[in-house]
Short mmCIF file of C-alpha atoms in Angstrom, two decimals:
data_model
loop_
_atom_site.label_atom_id
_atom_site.label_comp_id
_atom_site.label_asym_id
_atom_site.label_seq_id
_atom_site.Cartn_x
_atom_site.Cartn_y
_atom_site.Cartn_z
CA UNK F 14 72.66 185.18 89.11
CA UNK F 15 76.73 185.94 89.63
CA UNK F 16 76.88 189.79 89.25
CA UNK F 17 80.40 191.50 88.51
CA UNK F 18 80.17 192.49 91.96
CA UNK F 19 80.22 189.31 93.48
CA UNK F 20 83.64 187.30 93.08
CA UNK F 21 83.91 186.77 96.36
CA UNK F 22 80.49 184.94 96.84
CA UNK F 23 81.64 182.27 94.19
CA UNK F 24 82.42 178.76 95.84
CA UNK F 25 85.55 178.44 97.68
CA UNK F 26 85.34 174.84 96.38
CA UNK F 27 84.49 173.23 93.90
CA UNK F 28 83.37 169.65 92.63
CA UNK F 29 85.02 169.19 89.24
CA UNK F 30 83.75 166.95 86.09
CA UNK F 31 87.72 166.28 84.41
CA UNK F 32 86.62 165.17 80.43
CA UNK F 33 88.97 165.58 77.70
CA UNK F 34 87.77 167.42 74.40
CA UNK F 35 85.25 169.06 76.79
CA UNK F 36 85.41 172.90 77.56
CA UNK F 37 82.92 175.16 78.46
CA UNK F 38 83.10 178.87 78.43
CA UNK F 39 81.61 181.63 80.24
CA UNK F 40 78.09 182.87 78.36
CA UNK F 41 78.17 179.44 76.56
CA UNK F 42 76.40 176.72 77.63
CA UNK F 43 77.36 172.71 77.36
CA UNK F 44 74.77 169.55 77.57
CA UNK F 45 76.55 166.57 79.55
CA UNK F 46 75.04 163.48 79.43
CA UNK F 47 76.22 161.82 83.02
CA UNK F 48 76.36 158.30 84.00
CA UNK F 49 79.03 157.30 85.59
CA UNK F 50 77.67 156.82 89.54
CA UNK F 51 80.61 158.99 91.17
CA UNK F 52 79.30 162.47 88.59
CA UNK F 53 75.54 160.93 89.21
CA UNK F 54 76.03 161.60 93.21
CA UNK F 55 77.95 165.07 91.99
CA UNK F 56 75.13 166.08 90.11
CA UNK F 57 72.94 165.24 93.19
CA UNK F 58 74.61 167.31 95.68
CA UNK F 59 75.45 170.58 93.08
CA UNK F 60 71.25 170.28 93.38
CA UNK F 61 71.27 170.38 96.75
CA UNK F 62 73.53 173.32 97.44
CA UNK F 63 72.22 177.29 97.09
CA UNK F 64 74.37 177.67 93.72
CA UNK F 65 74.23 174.40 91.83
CA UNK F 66 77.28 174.60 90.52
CA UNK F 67 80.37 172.35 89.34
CA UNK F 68 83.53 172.69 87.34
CA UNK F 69 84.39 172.00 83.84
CA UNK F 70 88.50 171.19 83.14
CA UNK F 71 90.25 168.72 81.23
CA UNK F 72 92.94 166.36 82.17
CA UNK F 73 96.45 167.03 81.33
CA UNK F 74 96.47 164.25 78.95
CA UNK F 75 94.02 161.12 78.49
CA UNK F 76 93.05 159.21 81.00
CA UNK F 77 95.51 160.48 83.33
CA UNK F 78 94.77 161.66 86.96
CA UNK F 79 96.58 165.44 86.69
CA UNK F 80 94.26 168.33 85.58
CA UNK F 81 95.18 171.31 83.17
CA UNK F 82 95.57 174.42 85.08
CA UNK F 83 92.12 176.08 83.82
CA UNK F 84 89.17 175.11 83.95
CA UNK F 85 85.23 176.71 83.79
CA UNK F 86 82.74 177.10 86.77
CA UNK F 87 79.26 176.47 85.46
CA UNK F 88 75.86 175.99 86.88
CA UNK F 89 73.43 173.71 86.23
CA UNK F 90 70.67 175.62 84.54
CA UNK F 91 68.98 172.57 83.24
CA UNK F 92 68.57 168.97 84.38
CA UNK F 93 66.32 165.81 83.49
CA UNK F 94 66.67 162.35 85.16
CA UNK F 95 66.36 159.38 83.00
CA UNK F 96 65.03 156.24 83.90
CA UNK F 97 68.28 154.34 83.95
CA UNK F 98 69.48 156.70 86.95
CA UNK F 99 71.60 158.97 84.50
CA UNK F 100 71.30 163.06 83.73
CA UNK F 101 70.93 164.90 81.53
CA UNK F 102 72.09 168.36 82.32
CA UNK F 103 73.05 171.91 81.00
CA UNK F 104 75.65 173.87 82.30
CA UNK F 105 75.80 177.27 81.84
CA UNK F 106 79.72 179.21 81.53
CA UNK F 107 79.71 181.38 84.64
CA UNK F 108 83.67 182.28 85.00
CA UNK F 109 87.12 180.64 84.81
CA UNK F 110 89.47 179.55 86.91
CA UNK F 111 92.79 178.52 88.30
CA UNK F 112 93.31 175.16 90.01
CA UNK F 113 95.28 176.12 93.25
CA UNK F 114 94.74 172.69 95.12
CA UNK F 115 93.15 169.61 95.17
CA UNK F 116 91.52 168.49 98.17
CA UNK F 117 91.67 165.61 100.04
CA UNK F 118 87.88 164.10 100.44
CA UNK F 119 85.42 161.97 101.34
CA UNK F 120 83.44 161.85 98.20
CA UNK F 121 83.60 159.85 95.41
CA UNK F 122 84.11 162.92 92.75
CA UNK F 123 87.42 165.28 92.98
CA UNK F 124 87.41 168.57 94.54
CA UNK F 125 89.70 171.66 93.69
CA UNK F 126 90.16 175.13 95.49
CA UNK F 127 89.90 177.23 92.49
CA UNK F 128 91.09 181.27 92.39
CA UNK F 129 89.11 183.38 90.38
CA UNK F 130 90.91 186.27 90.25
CA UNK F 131 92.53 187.12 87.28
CA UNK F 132 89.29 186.13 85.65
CA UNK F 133 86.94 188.48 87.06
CA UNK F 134 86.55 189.86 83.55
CA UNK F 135 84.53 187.05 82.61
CA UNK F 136 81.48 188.22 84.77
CA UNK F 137 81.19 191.08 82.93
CA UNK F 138 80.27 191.92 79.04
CA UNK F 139 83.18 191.80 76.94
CA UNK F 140 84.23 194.39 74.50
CA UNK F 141 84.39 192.95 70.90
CA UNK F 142 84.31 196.23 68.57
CA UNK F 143 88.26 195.85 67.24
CA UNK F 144 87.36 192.20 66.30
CA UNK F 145 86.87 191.39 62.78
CA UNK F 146 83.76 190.24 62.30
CA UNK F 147 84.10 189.64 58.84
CA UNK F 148 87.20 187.59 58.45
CA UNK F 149 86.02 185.82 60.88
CA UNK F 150 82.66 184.38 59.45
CA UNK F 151 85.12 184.18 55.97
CA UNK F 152 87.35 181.44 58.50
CA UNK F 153 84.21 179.66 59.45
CA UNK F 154 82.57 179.36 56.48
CA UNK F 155 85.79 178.13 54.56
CA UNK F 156 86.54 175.64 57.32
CA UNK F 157 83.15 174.15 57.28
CA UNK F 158 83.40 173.54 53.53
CA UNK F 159 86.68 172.14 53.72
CA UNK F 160 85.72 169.85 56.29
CA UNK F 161 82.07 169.27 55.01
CA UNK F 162 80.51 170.38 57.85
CA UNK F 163 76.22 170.82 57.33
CA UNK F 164 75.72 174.06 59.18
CA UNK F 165 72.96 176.32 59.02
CA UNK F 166 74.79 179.61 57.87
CA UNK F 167 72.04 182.03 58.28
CA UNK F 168 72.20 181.55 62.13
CA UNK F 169 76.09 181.19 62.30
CA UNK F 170 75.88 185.38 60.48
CA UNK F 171 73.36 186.31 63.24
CA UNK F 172 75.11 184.87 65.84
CA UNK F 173 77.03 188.00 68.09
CA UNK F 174 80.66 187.98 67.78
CA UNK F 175 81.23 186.72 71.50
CA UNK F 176 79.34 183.28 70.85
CA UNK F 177 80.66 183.22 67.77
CA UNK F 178 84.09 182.84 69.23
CA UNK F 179 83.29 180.88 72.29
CA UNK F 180 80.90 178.44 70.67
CA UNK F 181 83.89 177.29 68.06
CA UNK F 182 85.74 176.34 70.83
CA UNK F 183 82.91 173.79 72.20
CA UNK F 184 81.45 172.90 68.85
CA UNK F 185 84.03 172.50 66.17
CA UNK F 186 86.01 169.94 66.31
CA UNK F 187 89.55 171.02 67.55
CA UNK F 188 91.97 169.18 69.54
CA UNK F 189 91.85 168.95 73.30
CA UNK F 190 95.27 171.04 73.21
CA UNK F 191 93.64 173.30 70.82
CA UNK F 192 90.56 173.74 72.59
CA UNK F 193 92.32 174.46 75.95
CA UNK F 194 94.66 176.90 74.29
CA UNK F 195 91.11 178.89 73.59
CA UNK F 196 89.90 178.45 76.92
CA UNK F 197 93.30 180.17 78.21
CA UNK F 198 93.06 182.77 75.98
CA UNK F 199 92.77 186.02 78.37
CA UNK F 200 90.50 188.08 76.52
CA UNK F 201 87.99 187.61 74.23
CA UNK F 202 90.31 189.30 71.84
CA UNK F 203 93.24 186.95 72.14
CA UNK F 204 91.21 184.10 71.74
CA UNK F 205 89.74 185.35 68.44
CA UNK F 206 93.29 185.96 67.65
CA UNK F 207 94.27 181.98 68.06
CA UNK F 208 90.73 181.01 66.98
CA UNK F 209 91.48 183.11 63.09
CA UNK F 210 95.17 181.02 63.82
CA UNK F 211 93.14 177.26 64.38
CA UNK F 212 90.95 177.86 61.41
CA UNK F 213 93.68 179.14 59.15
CA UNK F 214 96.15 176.03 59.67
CA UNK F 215 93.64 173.54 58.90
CA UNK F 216 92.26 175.49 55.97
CA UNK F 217 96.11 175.37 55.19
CA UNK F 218 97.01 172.01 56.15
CA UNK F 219 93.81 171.00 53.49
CA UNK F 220 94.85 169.71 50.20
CA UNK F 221 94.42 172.23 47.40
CA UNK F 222 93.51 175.16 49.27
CA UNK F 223 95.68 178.43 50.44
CA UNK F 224 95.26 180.61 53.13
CA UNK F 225 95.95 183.77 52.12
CA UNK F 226 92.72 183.10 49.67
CA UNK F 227 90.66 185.00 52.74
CA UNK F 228 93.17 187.89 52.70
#
C-alpha cells in the first residue's frame, strides 16, 4: 500500500496501457479485459515485479501513436487468466501523472518516465465539504433520465461524494476529450466543477429540457 509518505518509492518507470475513452482515477478502480499479446506479456511482468503496477493514459487522438500528457498509475489488485491466454484484471487508481519521456525499449509494450509531483495530493484523502452534494445527485439523476440510463439510484445517493465524482468520469458515457478534461482536473473540487459543467450541457443540449430547471 502507497502511503502519502512515499512518492518517492513509486516507479521511476512505467509500462503504459494507451486506450481511448479509458481513464482511471485514483480511489477508483477499472476492469480491463486484455488480449492483445504485447499488454498480455505487460500484464505478465507488472506480476512479476514487487508493485504490480502499470499506467492508464489515452492517446492524443484515435489510433494515433502520441499520448495525452496525463495519465493514472494503477495496480493490479485483481487478475484471472482465461483459457484463451487473455486477462482479466482490475486496476486500482493509485496517483496521476505527467508523461516526461518515453523510453526507448526492448519490449513489446511502451514505457514512459512519469513525474508525480504535482500530484502528490492524490495519495492522500481529499477534502469534499464545500462540494454540493445535492446539486450534484440533482445533475445525475436528470442526466440519466434524459439519456435513459437504468441505474440503481439508491446506491448512486449512498455513494460518498469523492466516487461519486470520479466514478462519472469512468462510467458515464462522456467523450474521450471530456473524460480527460476530468482526469486533469487538479482537485477534486475543480473536477466537480467541470463534472456539474458536462452534465449541464447535455441536459441542455437535450431537446425539451432547460438547465436552469436544477437551479
Amino acid at each position: 500500500m502507497i502511503k502519502s509518505t512515499d512518492i518517492e518509492l513509486l516507479p521511476k518507470k512505467v509500462a503504459i496501457f494507451p486506450l481511448t475513452g479509458a481513464v482511471l482515477f485514483p480511489g477508483t478502480q477499472l476492469p480491463l479485459n486484455i488480449f492483445e499479446p504485447r499488454y498480455v506479456q505487460m500484464i505478465d511482468d507488472a506480476l512479476a515485479s514487487p508493485g504490480r503496477v502499470i499506467g492508464m493514459i489515452q492517446p492524443s487522438k484515435p489510433g494515433e501513436k502520441t499520448l495525452k500528457k496525463v495519465g493514472c498509475l494503477g495496480r493490479i489488485s485483481t487478475f484471472n487468466e482465461a483459457e484463451d491466454s487473455r486477462y482479466l484484471v482490475t486496476l486500482s487508481g493509485t496517483i496521476r501523472f505527467e508523461v516526461t519521456e518515453e523510453l526507448n525499449t526492448t519490449t513489446p509494450y511502451r514505457q514512459i518516465i512519469p513525474d508525480y509531483k504535482q500530484y502528490e495530493p492524490d495519495l492522500k484523502p481529499q477534502k469534499v465539504e464545500s462540494i454540493d452534494r445535492s446539486k450534484l445527485l440533482a445533475l445525475v439523476k436528470k442526466y440519466l433520465e434524459i439519456r435513459k440510463i437504468m441505474a440503481d439510484w439508491e446506491i448512486i445517493k449512498e455513494t460518498p461524494t469523492e466516487q461519486l465524482i470520479n466514478y462519472s468520469g469512468i462510467l458515464v458515457p462522456f467523450t474521450a476529450e471530456e473524460k480527460q478534461l476530468l482526469l486533469e482536473s487538479k482537485t477534486i473540487i475543480t473536477r466537480s466543477h467541470v463534472l456539474e459543467a458536462l452534465y449541464q450541457s447535455y441536459i441542455f443540449d437535450s431537446p425539451g429540457e432547460k438547465s436552469d430547471q436544477l437551479h
